[in-house]
Tab-separated table of C-alpha atoms in Angstrom:
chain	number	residue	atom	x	y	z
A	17	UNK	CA	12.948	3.769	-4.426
A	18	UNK	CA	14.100	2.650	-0.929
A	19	UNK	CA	11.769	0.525	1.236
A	20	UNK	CA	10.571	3.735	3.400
A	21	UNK	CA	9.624	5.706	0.109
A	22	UNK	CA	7.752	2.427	-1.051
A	23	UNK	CA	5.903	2.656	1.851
A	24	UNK	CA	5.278	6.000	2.096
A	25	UNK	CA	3.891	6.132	-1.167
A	26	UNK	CA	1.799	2.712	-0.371
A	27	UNK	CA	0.283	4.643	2.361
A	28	UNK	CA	-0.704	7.676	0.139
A	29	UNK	CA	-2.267	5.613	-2.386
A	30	UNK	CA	-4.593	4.042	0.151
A	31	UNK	CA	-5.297	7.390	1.343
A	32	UNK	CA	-6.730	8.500	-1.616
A	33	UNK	CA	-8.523	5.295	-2.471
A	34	UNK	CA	-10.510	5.321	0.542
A	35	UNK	CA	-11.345	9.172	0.715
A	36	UNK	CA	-12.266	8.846	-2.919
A	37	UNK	CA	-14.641	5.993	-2.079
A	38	UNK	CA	-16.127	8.120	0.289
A	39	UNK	CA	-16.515	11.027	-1.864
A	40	UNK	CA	-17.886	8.181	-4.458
A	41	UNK	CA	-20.660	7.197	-2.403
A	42	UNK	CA	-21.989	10.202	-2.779
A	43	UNK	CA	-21.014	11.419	-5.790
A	44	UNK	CA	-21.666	8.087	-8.108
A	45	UNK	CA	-21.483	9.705	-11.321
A	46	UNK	CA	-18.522	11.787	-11.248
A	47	UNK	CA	-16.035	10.248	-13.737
A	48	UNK	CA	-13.395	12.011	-12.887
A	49	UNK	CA	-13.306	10.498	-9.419
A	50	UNK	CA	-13.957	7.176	-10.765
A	51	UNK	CA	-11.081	7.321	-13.225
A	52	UNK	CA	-8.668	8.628	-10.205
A	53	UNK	CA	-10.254	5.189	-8.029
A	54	UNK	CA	-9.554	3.347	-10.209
A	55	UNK	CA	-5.868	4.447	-11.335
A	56	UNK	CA	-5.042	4.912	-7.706
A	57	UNK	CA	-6.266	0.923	-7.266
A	58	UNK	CA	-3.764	0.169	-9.564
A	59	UNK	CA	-0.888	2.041	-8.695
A	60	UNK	CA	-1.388	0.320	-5.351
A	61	UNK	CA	-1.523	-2.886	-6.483
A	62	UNK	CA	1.345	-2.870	-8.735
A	63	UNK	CA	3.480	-1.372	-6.009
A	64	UNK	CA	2.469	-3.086	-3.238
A	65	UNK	CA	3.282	-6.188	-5.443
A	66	UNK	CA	6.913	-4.992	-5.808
A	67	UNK	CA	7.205	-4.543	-2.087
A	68	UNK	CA	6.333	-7.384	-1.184
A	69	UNK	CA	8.183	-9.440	-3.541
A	70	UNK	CA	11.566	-7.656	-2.338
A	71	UNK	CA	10.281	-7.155	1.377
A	72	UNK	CA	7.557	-9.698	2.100
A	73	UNK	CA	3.874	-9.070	3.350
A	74	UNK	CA	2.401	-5.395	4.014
A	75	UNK	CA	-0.002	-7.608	6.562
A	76	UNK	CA	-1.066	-10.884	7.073
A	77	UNK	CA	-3.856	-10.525	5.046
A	78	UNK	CA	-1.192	-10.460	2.031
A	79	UNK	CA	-0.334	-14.339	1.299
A	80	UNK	CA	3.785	-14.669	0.405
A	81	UNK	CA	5.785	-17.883	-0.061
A	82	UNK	CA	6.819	-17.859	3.862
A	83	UNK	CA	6.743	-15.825	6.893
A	84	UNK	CA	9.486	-13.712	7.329
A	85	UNK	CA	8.485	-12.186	10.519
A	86	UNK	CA	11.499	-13.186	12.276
A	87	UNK	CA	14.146	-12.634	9.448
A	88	UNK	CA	13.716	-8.837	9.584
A	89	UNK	CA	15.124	-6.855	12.710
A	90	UNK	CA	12.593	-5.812	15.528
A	91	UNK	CA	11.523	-2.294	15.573
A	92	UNK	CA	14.447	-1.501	18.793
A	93	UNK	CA	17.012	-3.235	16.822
A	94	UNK	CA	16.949	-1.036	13.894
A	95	UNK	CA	18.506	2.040	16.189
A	96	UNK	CA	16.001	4.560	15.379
A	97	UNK	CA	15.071	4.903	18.751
């Protein structure tokens, strides 16, 4: 899985956590939801562990050995503009 398919799928995962919080909050009991919360949690986490160990942090808010801010190109330099 390249780095922008990582992503992409790190970004769908949250998605669905946080909509199925929401739908959680009022719907408590529904199991199925639950289950799909909590497998969704995990997915996340184990992927966003991968990235991060080949790419570095998602965000700050993700502790890694160093900061490797300036080691990756800026967004202009990668010539997708």
């Amino acid at each position: 899985m390249t780095r922008e398919e990582m992503a992409k799928q790190l970004k769908c995962y949250r998605f669905a956590i946080i909509e199925l919080g929401l739908y959680l909050d009022t719907h408590p009991d529904d199991e199925k939801a639950l289950c799909l919360h909590k497998e969704y949690s995990n997915r996340f986490k184990e992927l966003s562990d991968k990235y991060q160990k080949v790419y570095g942090p998602l965000t700050i808010m993700f502790p890694c050995n160093k900061w490797r801010w300036l080691e990756e190109p800026w967004p202009w330099e990668r010539g997708n503009n």
